[in-house]
Amino acid sequence: MSRILAIDYGQKRTGIAVTDSLQIIANGLTTVETKHLEQFILDYMAKEDVSTIVIGKPTQMDGEDSENMKRIEPFYNRLKKLLPNTEITYYDERFTSVLAHKAMIDSGIGRKARQNKSLVDKISATIILEDYLQSKSF
């Protein structure tokens, strides 16, 4: 089987998570500067078999797209052109940053480490991927 890659797209940094090859376990992979994101994905996909890319869709409480969607949509469209044989989909990312902070606290990560935005982005991407996997198992 191939992997599923999840993206928590940010203006400066982007968190990335990936499944194992059986698509059972989601793991935080890395955080990359957003300006290098497309190249990172292309390089990663040259080494690993990825069938699906899940992009966190920032949605407000009322269901409307958030401000960041203006940056994500062009990225999504470029990826669709660059990777026509890869499924690329959105998945609701509401509350992932809050859940990431909670997961960090629950795991005993210290206050200083919790301020590491790169770690928060990577954990957020992992949460998006875990939620996506759960939604597919029903």
mmCIF file of N, CA and C in Angstrom:
data_model
loop_
_atom_site.group_PDB
_atom_site.id
_atom_site.type_symbol
_atom_site.label_atom_id
_atom_site.label_comp_id
_atom_site.label_asym_id
_atom_site.label_seq_id
_atom_site.Cartn_x
_atom_site.Cartn_y
_atom_site.Cartn_z
ATOM 1 N N MET A 1 0.830 -1.185 0.000
ATOM 2 C CA MET A 1 0.000 0.000 0.000
ATOM 3 C C MET A 1 0.875 1.250 0.000
ATOM 4 N N SER A 2 0.255 2.333 -0.260
ATOM 5 C CA SER A 2 0.984 3.596 -0.280
ATOM 6 C C SER A 2 0.619 4.437 0.943
ATOM 7 N N ARG A 3 1.350 5.500 1.129
ATOM 8 C CA ARG A 3 1.165 6.369 2.286
ATOM 9 C C ARG A 3 0.160 7.478 1.996
ATOM 10 N N ILE A 4 -0.336 8.081 3.079
ATOM 11 C CA ILE A 4 -1.162 9.279 2.998
ATOM 12 C C ILE A 4 -0.378 10.378 3.691
ATOM 13 N N LEU A 5 -0.285 11.518 3.050
ATOM 14 C CA LEU A 5 0.456 12.668 3.576
ATOM 15 C C LEU A 5 -0.546 13.738 3.967
ATOM 16 N N ALA A 6 -0.371 14.333 5.150
ATOM 17 C CA ALA A 6 -1.262 15.403 5.600
ATOM 18 C C ALA A 6 -0.474 16.689 5.778
ATOM 19 N N ILE A 7 -1.129 17.797 5.474
ATOM 20 C CA ILE A 7 -0.491 19.106 5.502
ATOM 21 C C ILE A 7 -1.306 20.063 6.353
ATOM 22 N N ASP A 8 -0.634 20.673 7.327
ATOM 23 C CA ASP A 8 -1.224 21.783 8.098
ATOM 24 C C ASP A 8 -0.548 23.041 7.576
ATOM 25 N N TYR A 9 -1.157 23.644 6.561
ATOM 26 C CA TYR A 9 -0.569 24.752 5.813
ATOM 27 C C TYR A 9 -0.586 26.030 6.637
ATOM 28 N N GLY A 10 0.572 26.662 6.719
ATOM 29 C CA GLY A 10 0.673 27.934 7.415
ATOM 30 C C GLY A 10 1.354 28.969 6.543
ATOM 31 N N GLN A 11 1.196 30.210 6.902
ATOM 32 C CA GLN A 11 1.772 31.290 6.103
ATOM 33 C C GLN A 11 3.298 31.213 6.076
ATOM 34 N N LYS A 12 3.916 30.884 7.211
ATOM 35 C CA LYS A 12 5.373 30.804 7.279
ATOM 36 C C LYS A 12 5.888 29.372 7.315
ATOM 37 N N ARG A 13 5.227 28.519 8.117
ATOM 38 C CA ARG A 13 5.641 27.129 8.298
ATOM 39 C C ARG A 13 4.462 26.218 8.021
ATOM 40 N N THR A 14 4.799 25.004 7.598
ATOM 41 C CA THR A 14 3.772 24.014 7.332
ATOM 42 C C THR A 14 4.145 22.708 8.007
ATOM 43 N N GLY A 15 3.214 22.189 8.791
ATOM 44 C CA GLY A 15 3.414 20.896 9.434
ATOM 45 C C GLY A 15 3.020 19.780 8.490
ATOM 46 N N ILE A 16 3.792 18.702 8.537
ATOM 47 C CA ILE A 16 3.538 17.562 7.653
ATOM 48 C C ILE A 16 3.524 16.284 8.482
ATOM 49 N N ALA A 17 2.536 15.441 8.211
ATOM 50 C CA ALA A 17 2.425 14.130 8.848
ATOM 51 C C ALA A 17 2.220 13.101 7.754
ATOM 52 N N VAL A 18 2.523 11.857 8.073
ATOM 53 C CA VAL A 18 2.412 10.791 7.076
ATOM 54 C C VAL A 18 2.007 9.493 7.770
ATOM 55 N N THR A 19 1.318 8.644 7.036
ATOM 56 C CA THR A 19 0.969 7.326 7.578
ATOM 57 C C THR A 19 2.100 6.353 7.287
ATOM 58 N N ASP A 20 2.012 5.211 7.939
ATOM 59 C CA ASP A 20 2.860 4.090 7.566
ATOM 60 C C ASP A 20 2.338 3.550 6.233
ATOM 61 N N SER A 21 3.030 2.605 5.658
ATOM 62 C CA SER A 21 2.629 2.107 4.332
ATOM 63 C C SER A 21 1.309 1.339 4.362
ATOM 64 N N LEU A 22 0.873 0.881 5.535
ATOM 65 C CA LEU A 22 -0.418 0.201 5.640
ATOM 66 C C LEU A 22 -1.568 1.168 5.921
ATOM 67 N N GLN A 23 -1.245 2.449 6.048
ATOM 68 C CA GLN A 23 -2.222 3.507 6.303
ATOM 69 C C GLN A 23 -2.990 3.284 7.602
ATOM 70 N N ILE A 24 -2.254 2.858 8.634
ATOM 71 C CA ILE A 24 -2.862 2.600 9.939
ATOM 72 C C ILE A 24 -2.446 3.654 10.951
ATOM 73 N N ILE A 25 -1.167 4.008 10.957
ATOM 74 C CA ILE A 25 -0.615 4.893 11.980
ATOM 75 C C ILE A 25 -0.196 6.219 11.358
ATOM 76 N N ALA A 26 -0.607 7.312 12.005
ATOM 77 C CA ALA A 26 -0.209 8.656 11.570
ATOM 78 C C ALA A 26 0.958 9.119 12.434
ATOM 79 N N ASN A 27 1.993 9.623 11.786
ATOM 80 C CA ASN A 27 3.166 10.132 12.486
ATOM 81 C C ASN A 27 3.507 11.525 11.983
ATOM 82 N N GLY A 28 3.908 12.392 12.916
ATOM 83 C CA GLY A 28 4.415 13.687 12.500
ATOM 84 C C GLY A 28 5.714 13.470 11.736
ATOM 85 N N LEU A 29 5.848 14.084 10.593
ATOM 86 C CA LEU A 29 7.045 13.913 9.773
ATOM 87 C C LEU A 29 8.016 15.063 10.002
ATOM 88 N N THR A 30 7.569 16.285 9.740
ATOM 89 C CA THR A 30 8.455 17.430 9.855
ATOM 90 C C THR A 30 7.650 18.716 9.754
ATOM 91 N N THR A 31 8.342 19.809 9.885
ATOM 92 C CA THR A 31 7.790 21.125 9.584
ATOM 93 C C THR A 31 8.747 21.767 8.596
ATOM 94 N N VAL A 32 8.194 22.345 7.533
ATOM 95 C CA VAL A 32 9.036 22.997 6.521
ATOM 96 C C VAL A 32 8.578 24.436 6.339
ATOM 97 N N GLU A 33 9.497 25.265 5.895
ATOM 98 C CA GLU A 33 9.110 26.626 5.538
ATOM 99 C C GLU A 33 8.154 26.518 4.359
ATOM 100 N N THR A 34 7.070 27.241 4.430
ATOM 101 C CA THR A 34 6.037 27.137 3.403
ATOM 102 C C THR A 34 6.572 27.470 2.011
ATOM 103 N N LYS A 35 7.531 28.373 1.924
ATOM 104 C CA LYS A 35 8.071 28.718 0.610
ATOM 105 C C LYS A 35 8.800 27.535 -0.036
ATOM 106 N N HIS A 36 9.172 26.515 0.744
ATOM 107 C CA HIS A 36 9.842 25.327 0.212
ATOM 108 C C HIS A 36 8.925 24.105 0.168
ATOM 109 N N LEU A 37 7.652 24.298 0.468
ATOM 110 C CA LEU A 37 6.726 23.183 0.622
ATOM 111 C C LEU A 37 6.550 22.349 -0.643
ATOM 112 N N GLU A 38 6.302 22.992 -1.756
ATOM 113 C CA GLU A 38 6.072 22.233 -2.990
ATOM 114 C C GLU A 38 7.269 21.360 -3.331
ATOM 115 N N GLN A 39 8.465 21.905 -3.238
ATOM 116 C CA GLN A 39 9.661 21.131 -3.548
ATOM 117 C C GLN A 39 9.844 19.985 -2.550
ATOM 118 N N PHE A 40 9.559 20.241 -1.282
ATOM 119 C CA PHE A 40 9.651 19.183 -0.280
ATOM 120 C C PHE A 40 8.720 18.027 -0.652
ATOM 121 N N ILE A 41 7.486 18.344 -1.014
ATOM 122 C CA ILE A 41 6.510 17.303 -1.361
ATOM 123 C C ILE A 41 6.975 16.516 -2.577
ATOM 124 N N LEU A 42 7.445 17.220 -3.596
ATOM 125 C CA LEU A 42 7.926 16.529 -4.800
ATOM 126 C C LEU A 42 9.105 15.616 -4.472
ATOM 127 N N ASP A 43 10.040 16.102 -3.661
ATOM 128 C CA ASP A 43 11.194 15.284 -3.272
ATOM 129 C C ASP A 43 10.754 14.069 -2.456
ATOM 130 N N TYR A 44 9.839 14.280 -1.529
ATOM 131 C CA TYR A 44 9.360 13.179 -0.690
ATOM 132 C C TYR A 44 8.658 12.126 -1.543
ATOM 133 N N MET A 45 7.840 12.580 -2.470
ATOM 134 C CA MET A 45 7.088 11.643 -3.312
ATOM 135 C C MET A 45 7.979 10.911 -4.309
ATOM 136 N N ALA A 46 9.142 11.453 -4.594
ATOM 137 C CA ALA A 46 10.096 10.757 -5.452
ATOM 138 C C ALA A 46 10.701 9.558 -4.709
ATOM 139 N N LYS A 47 10.709 9.630 -3.368
ATOM 140 C CA LYS A 47 11.290 8.556 -2.559
ATOM 141 C C LYS A 47 10.236 7.604 -1.992
ATOM 142 N N GLU A 48 9.050 8.113 -1.742
ATOM 143 C CA GLU A 48 7.991 7.332 -1.088
ATOM 144 C C GLU A 48 6.747 7.273 -1.964
ATOM 145 N N ASP A 49 6.029 6.171 -1.861
ATOM 146 C CA ASP A 49 4.778 6.001 -2.597
ATOM 147 C C ASP A 49 3.648 6.651 -1.797
ATOM 148 N N VAL A 50 3.117 7.750 -2.301
ATOM 149 C CA VAL A 50 2.035 8.488 -1.640
ATOM 150 C C VAL A 50 0.827 8.482 -2.565
ATOM 151 N N SER A 51 -0.294 7.971 -2.062
ATOM 152 C CA SER A 51 -1.504 7.906 -2.891
ATOM 153 C C SER A 51 -2.409 9.118 -2.696
ATOM 154 N N THR A 52 -2.365 9.713 -1.487
ATOM 155 C CA THR A 52 -3.301 10.777 -1.149
ATOM 156 C C THR A 52 -2.586 11.860 -0.357
ATOM 157 N N ILE A 53 -2.913 13.103 -0.665
ATOM 158 C CA ILE A 53 -2.454 14.242 0.113
ATOM 159 C C ILE A 53 -3.694 14.904 0.705
ATOM 160 N N VAL A 54 -3.699 15.043 2.026
ATOM 161 C CA VAL A 54 -4.814 15.653 2.742
ATOM 162 C C VAL A 54 -4.345 17.017 3.225
ATOM 163 N N ILE A 55 -5.047 18.048 2.818
ATOM 164 C CA ILE A 55 -4.702 19.413 3.206
ATOM 165 C C ILE A 55 -5.747 19.907 4.204
ATOM 166 N N GLY A 56 -5.268 20.353 5.346
ATOM 167 C CA GLY A 56 -6.184 20.897 6.351
ATOM 168 C C GLY A 56 -6.902 22.115 5.802
ATOM 169 N N LYS A 57 -8.221 22.083 5.905
ATOM 170 C CA LYS A 57 -9.035 23.201 5.415
ATOM 171 C C LYS A 57 -9.452 24.056 6.603
ATOM 172 N N PRO A 58 -8.928 25.283 6.671
ATOM 173 C CA PRO A 58 -9.262 26.149 7.800
ATOM 174 C C PRO A 58 -10.675 26.706 7.657
ATOM 175 N N THR A 59 -11.501 26.344 8.604
ATOM 176 C CA THR A 59 -12.900 26.740 8.566
ATOM 177 C C THR A 59 -13.255 27.455 9.868
ATOM 178 N N GLN A 60 -14.039 28.507 9.749
ATOM 179 C CA GLN A 60 -14.491 29.234 10.928
ATOM 180 C C GLN A 60 -15.644 28.473 11.590
ATOM 181 N N MET A 61 -16.000 28.904 12.776
ATOM 182 C CA MET A 61 -17.070 28.236 13.518
ATOM 183 C C MET A 61 -18.399 28.222 12.767
ATOM 184 N N ASP A 62 -18.646 29.237 11.953
ATOM 185 C CA ASP A 62 -19.905 29.302 11.210
ATOM 186 C C ASP A 62 -19.865 28.508 9.907
ATOM 187 N N GLY A 63 -18.757 27.804 9.662
ATOM 188 C CA GLY A 63 -18.641 26.976 8.473
ATOM 189 C C GLY A 63 -18.019 27.676 7.280
ATOM 190 N N GLU A 64 -17.811 28.975 7.397
ATOM 191 C CA GLU A 64 -17.186 29.735 6.310
ATOM 192 C C GLU A 64 -15.681 29.482 6.296
ATOM 193 N N ASP A 65 -15.074 29.620 5.108
ATOM 194 C CA ASP A 65 -13.630 29.490 4.995
ATOM 195 C C ASP A 65 -12.941 30.596 5.782
ATOM 196 N N SER A 66 -11.806 30.279 6.382
ATOM 197 C CA SER A 66 -11.061 31.301 7.112
ATOM 198 C C SER A 66 -10.172 32.077 6.144
ATOM 199 N N GLU A 67 -9.543 33.099 6.677
ATOM 200 C CA GLU A 67 -8.674 33.988 5.892
ATOM 201 C C GLU A 67 -7.542 33.225 5.199
ATOM 202 N N ASN A 68 -6.989 32.211 5.841
ATOM 203 C CA ASN A 68 -5.857 31.464 5.291
ATOM 204 C C ASN A 68 -6.217 30.688 4.018
ATOM 205 N N MET A 69 -7.493 30.489 3.779
ATOM 206 C CA MET A 69 -7.928 29.741 2.592
ATOM 207 C C MET A 69 -7.474 30.439 1.303
ATOM 208 N N LYS A 70 -7.298 31.774 1.356
ATOM 209 C CA LYS A 70 -6.834 32.516 0.174
ATOM 210 C C LYS A 70 -5.423 32.084 -0.232
ATOM 211 N N ARG A 71 -4.633 31.619 0.722
ATOM 212 C CA ARG A 71 -3.288 31.136 0.423
ATOM 213 C C ARG A 71 -3.287 29.647 0.083
ATOM 214 N N ILE A 72 -4.194 28.915 0.694
ATOM 215 C CA ILE A 72 -4.225 27.465 0.501
ATOM 216 C C ILE A 72 -4.777 27.087 -0.867
ATOM 217 N N GLU A 73 -5.797 27.768 -1.320
ATOM 218 C CA GLU A 73 -6.433 27.418 -2.599
ATOM 219 C C GLU A 73 -5.447 27.450 -3.780
ATOM 220 N N PRO A 74 -4.623 28.499 -3.944
ATOM 221 C CA PRO A 74 -3.642 28.471 -5.038
ATOM 222 C C PRO A 74 -2.633 27.325 -4.895
ATOM 223 N N PHE A 75 -2.222 27.034 -3.657
ATOM 224 C CA PHE A 75 -1.321 25.910 -3.408
ATOM 225 C C PHE A 75 -1.978 24.599 -3.829
ATOM 226 N N TYR A 76 -3.219 24.409 -3.437
ATOM 227 C CA TYR A 76 -3.994 23.222 -3.807
ATOM 228 C C TYR A 76 -4.051 23.067 -5.330
ATOM 229 N N ASN A 77 -4.353 24.151 -6.019
ATOM 230 C CA ASN A 77 -4.450 24.111 -7.483
ATOM 231 C C ASN A 77 -3.113 23.785 -8.143
ATOM 232 N N ARG A 78 -2.022 24.335 -7.610
ATOM 233 C CA ARG A 78 -0.685 24.016 -8.157
ATOM 234 C C ARG A 78 -0.356 22.540 -7.942
ATOM 235 N N LEU A 79 -0.673 22.020 -6.755
ATOM 236 C CA LEU A 79 -0.400 20.604 -6.487
ATOM 237 C C LEU A 79 -1.188 19.705 -7.433
ATOM 238 N N LYS A 80 -2.446 20.059 -7.691
ATOM 239 C CA LYS A 80 -3.282 19.264 -8.607
ATOM 240 C C LYS A 80 -2.632 19.173 -9.993
ATOM 241 N N LYS A 81 -2.027 20.279 -10.426
ATOM 242 C CA LYS A 81 -1.364 20.286 -11.733
ATOM 243 C C LYS A 81 -0.049 19.519 -11.703
ATOM 244 N N LEU A 82 0.711 19.683 -10.627
ATOM 245 C CA LEU A 82 2.005 19.004 -10.503
ATOM 246 C C LEU A 82 1.862 17.497 -10.305
ATOM 247 N N LEU A 83 0.791 17.082 -9.640
ATOM 248 C CA LEU A 83 0.597 15.674 -9.275
ATOM 249 C C LEU A 83 -0.768 15.173 -9.741
ATOM 250 N N PRO A 84 -0.977 15.105 -11.048
ATOM 251 C CA PRO A 84 -2.317 14.762 -11.554
ATOM 252 C C PRO A 84 -2.784 13.349 -11.191
ATOM 253 N N ASN A 85 -1.860 12.454 -10.851
ATOM 254 C CA ASN A 85 -2.241 11.077 -10.528
ATOM 255 C C ASN A 85 -2.362 10.831 -9.025
ATOM 256 N N THR A 86 -2.287 11.894 -8.243
ATOM 257 C CA THR A 86 -2.378 11.783 -6.789
ATOM 258 C C THR A 86 -3.698 12.396 -6.331
ATOM 259 N N GLU A 87 -4.397 11.672 -5.467
ATOM 260 C CA GLU A 87 -5.622 12.231 -4.885
ATOM 261 C C GLU A 87 -5.214 13.338 -3.915
ATOM 262 N N ILE A 88 -5.797 14.506 -4.079
ATOM 263 C CA ILE A 88 -5.536 15.640 -3.196
ATOM 264 C C ILE A 88 -6.885 16.127 -2.688
ATOM 265 N N THR A 89 -7.025 16.171 -1.375
ATOM 266 C CA THR A 89 -8.321 16.479 -0.798
ATOM 267 C C THR A 89 -8.163 17.398 0.406
ATOM 268 N N TYR A 90 -9.231 18.079 0.735
ATOM 269 C CA TYR A 90 -9.271 18.918 1.936
ATOM 270 C C TYR A 90 -9.878 18.112 3.080
ATOM 271 N N TYR A 91 -9.490 18.495 4.306
ATOM 272 C CA TYR A 91 -10.124 17.923 5.490
ATOM 273 C C TYR A 91 -10.200 19.009 6.553
ATOM 274 N N ASP A 92 -11.351 19.134 7.186
ATOM 275 C CA ASP A 92 -11.602 20.173 8.188
ATOM 276 C C ASP A 92 -10.535 20.139 9.279
ATOM 277 N N GLU A 93 -9.915 21.280 9.523
ATOM 278 C CA GLU A 93 -8.853 21.341 10.529
ATOM 279 C C GLU A 93 -9.238 22.164 11.754
ATOM 280 N N ARG A 94 -10.513 22.429 11.928
ATOM 281 C CA ARG A 94 -10.941 23.207 13.102
ATOM 282 C C ARG A 94 -10.442 22.567 14.386
ATOM 283 N N PHE A 95 -9.928 23.381 15.256
ATOM 284 C CA PHE A 95 -9.471 23.007 16.600
ATOM 285 C C PHE A 95 -8.178 22.197 16.630
ATOM 286 N N THR A 96 -7.516 21.970 15.501
ATOM 287 C CA THR A 96 -6.307 21.145 15.550
ATOM 288 C C THR A 96 -5.197 21.793 16.368
ATOM 289 N N SER A 97 -5.055 23.105 16.300
ATOM 290 C CA SER A 97 -4.011 23.762 17.105
ATOM 291 C C SER A 97 -4.325 23.636 18.597
ATOM 292 N N VAL A 98 -5.587 23.781 18.955
ATOM 293 C CA VAL A 98 -5.987 23.624 20.352
ATOM 294 C C VAL A 98 -5.721 22.190 20.810
ATOM 295 N N LEU A 99 -6.093 21.227 19.969
ATOM 296 C CA LEU A 99 -5.856 19.825 20.309
ATOM 297 C C LEU A 99 -4.365 19.509 20.379
ATOM 298 N N ALA A 100 -3.580 20.142 19.525
ATOM 299 C CA ALA A 100 -2.132 19.927 19.552
ATOM 300 C C ALA A 100 -1.545 20.414 20.871
ATOM 301 N N HIS A 101 -1.964 21.592 21.300
ATOM 302 C CA HIS A 101 -1.482 22.105 22.592
ATOM 303 C C HIS A 101 -1.915 21.191 23.739
ATOM 304 N N LYS A 102 -3.146 20.714 23.683
ATOM 305 C CA LYS A 102 -3.631 19.809 24.729
ATOM 306 C C LYS A 102 -2.825 18.517 24.729
ATOM 307 N N ALA A 103 -2.551 17.978 23.555
ATOM 308 C CA ALA A 103 -1.753 16.747 23.463
ATOM 309 C C ALA A 103 -0.357 16.965 24.036
ATOM 310 N N MET A 104 0.218 18.131 23.796
ATOM 311 C CA MET A 104 1.543 18.437 24.316
ATOM 312 C C MET A 104 1.513 18.500 25.850
ATOM 313 N N ILE A 105 0.487 19.129 26.395
ATOM 314 C CA ILE A 105 0.360 19.222 27.853
ATOM 315 C C ILE A 105 0.163 17.834 28.455
ATOM 316 N N ASP A 106 -0.758 17.068 27.836
ATOM 317 C CA ASP A 106 -1.064 15.726 28.340
ATOM 318 C C ASP A 106 0.150 14.799 28.294
ATOM 319 N N SER A 107 1.051 15.021 27.350
ATOM 320 C CA SER A 107 2.223 14.152 27.225
ATOM 321 C C SER A 107 3.374 14.598 28.122
ATOM 322 N N GLY A 108 3.171 15.707 28.820
ATOM 323 C CA GLY A 108 4.198 16.163 29.749
ATOM 324 C C GLY A 108 5.266 17.048 29.143
ATOM 325 N N ILE A 109 5.057 17.515 27.941
ATOM 326 C CA ILE A 109 6.023 18.408 27.314
ATOM 327 C C ILE A 109 6.024 19.728 28.069
ATOM 328 N N GLY A 110 7.198 20.229 28.392
ATOM 329 C CA GLY A 110 7.342 21.444 29.189
ATOM 330 C C GLY A 110 6.821 22.683 28.484
ATOM 331 N N ARG A 111 6.616 23.724 29.289
ATOM 332 C CA ARG A 111 6.059 24.985 28.782
ATOM 333 C C ARG A 111 6.918 25.567 27.663
ATOM 334 N N LYS A 112 8.235 25.545 27.824
ATOM 335 C CA LYS A 112 9.147 26.108 26.812
ATOM 336 C C LYS A 112 8.985 25.376 25.475
ATOM 337 N N ALA A 113 8.948 24.048 25.525
ATOM 338 C CA ALA A 113 8.795 23.253 24.299
ATOM 339 C C ALA A 113 7.438 23.481 23.656
ATOM 340 N N ARG A 114 6.412 23.756 24.464
ATOM 341 C CA ARG A 114 5.069 23.980 23.914
ATOM 342 C C ARG A 114 4.987 25.277 23.129
ATOM 343 N N GLN A 115 5.957 26.162 23.326
ATOM 344 C CA GLN A 115 5.991 27.418 22.580
ATOM 345 C C GLN A 115 6.637 27.241 21.202
ATOM 346 N N ASN A 116 7.150 26.054 20.935
ATOM 347 C CA ASN A 116 7.777 25.750 19.657
ATOM 348 C C ASN A 116 6.684 25.585 18.596
ATOM 349 N N LYS A 117 6.492 26.610 17.778
ATOM 350 C CA LYS A 117 5.411 26.601 16.790
ATOM 351 C C LYS A 117 5.592 25.497 15.746
ATOM 352 N N SER A 118 6.832 25.140 15.444
ATOM 353 C CA SER A 118 7.086 24.053 14.494
ATOM 354 C C SER A 118 6.529 22.733 15.020
ATOM 355 N N LEU A 119 6.725 22.494 16.304
ATOM 356 C CA LEU A 119 6.204 21.275 16.914
ATOM 357 C C LEU A 119 4.682 21.278 16.901
ATOM 358 N N VAL A 120 4.084 22.420 17.206
ATOM 359 C CA VAL A 120 2.622 22.538 17.166
ATOM 360 C C VAL A 120 2.108 22.249 15.757
ATOM 361 N N ASP A 121 2.779 22.778 14.730
ATOM 362 C CA ASP A 121 2.350 22.564 13.342
ATOM 363 C C ASP A 121 2.434 21.088 12.964
ATOM 364 N N LYS A 122 3.505 20.424 13.379
ATOM 365 C CA LYS A 122 3.674 19.001 13.063
ATOM 366 C C LYS A 122 2.613 18.163 13.779
ATOM 367 N N ILE A 123 2.343 18.479 15.032
ATOM 368 C CA ILE A 123 1.307 17.754 15.773
ATOM 369 C C ILE A 123 -0.070 18.031 15.173
ATOM 370 N N SER A 124 -0.316 19.266 14.757
ATOM 371 C CA SER A 124 -1.594 19.602 14.111
ATOM 372 C C SER A 124 -1.792 18.790 12.834
ATOM 373 N N ALA A 125 -0.743 18.652 12.042
ATOM 374 C CA ALA A 125 -0.829 17.841 10.820
ATOM 375 C C ALA A 125 -1.134 16.386 11.164
ATOM 376 N N THR A 126 -0.549 15.901 12.250
ATOM 377 C CA THR A 126 -0.805 14.524 12.684
ATOM 378 C C THR A 126 -2.257 14.355 13.103
ATOM 379 N N ILE A 127 -2.806 15.342 13.792
ATOM 380 C CA ILE A 127 -4.208 15.281 14.208
ATOM 381 C C ILE A 127 -5.132 15.297 12.988
ATOM 382 N N ILE A 128 -4.821 16.136 12.010
ATOM 383 C CA ILE A 128 -5.610 16.161 10.765
ATOM 384 C C ILE A 128 -5.598 14.772 10.128
ATOM 385 N N LEU A 129 -4.420 14.173 10.065
ATOM 386 C CA LEU A 129 -4.282 12.855 9.435
ATOM 387 C C LEU A 129 -5.021 11.777 10.236
ATOM 388 N N GLU A 130 -4.903 11.807 11.562
ATOM 389 C CA GLU A 130 -5.619 10.825 12.382
ATOM 390 C C GLU A 130 -7.129 10.953 12.182
ATOM 391 N N ASP A 131 -7.632 12.179 12.179
ATOM 392 C CA ASP A 131 -9.071 12.392 11.970
ATOM 393 C C ASP A 131 -9.496 11.913 10.590
ATOM 394 N N TYR A 132 -8.669 12.204 9.587
ATOM 395 C CA TYR A 132 -8.979 11.756 8.225
ATOM 396 C C TYR A 132 -9.037 10.221 8.170
ATOM 397 N N LEU A 133 -8.075 9.563 8.787
ATOM 398 C CA LEU A 133 -8.053 8.097 8.789
ATOM 399 C C LEU A 133 -9.294 7.533 9.482
ATOM 400 N N GLN A 134 -9.677 8.147 10.608
ATOM 401 C CA GLN A 134 -10.877 7.702 11.317
ATOM 402 C C GLN A 134 -12.118 7.875 10.458
ATOM 403 N N SER A 135 -12.201 8.964 9.724
ATOM 404 C CA SER A 135 -13.378 9.214 8.882
ATOM 405 C C SER A 135 -13.475 8.182 7.759
ATOM 406 N N LYS A 136 -12.339 7.667 7.319
ATOM 407 C CA LYS A 136 -12.315 6.692 6.230
ATOM 408 C C LYS A 136 -12.598 5.281 6.712
ATOM 409 N N SER A 137 -12.507 5.056 8.023
ATOM 410 C CA SER A 137 -12.688 3.697 8.541
ATOM 411 C C SER A 137 -14.160 3.334 8.766
ATOM 412 N N PHE A 138 -15.055 4.298 8.561
ATOM 413 C CA PHE A 138 -16.486 4.024 8.757
ATOM 414 C C PHE A 138 -17.153 3.661 7.475
#
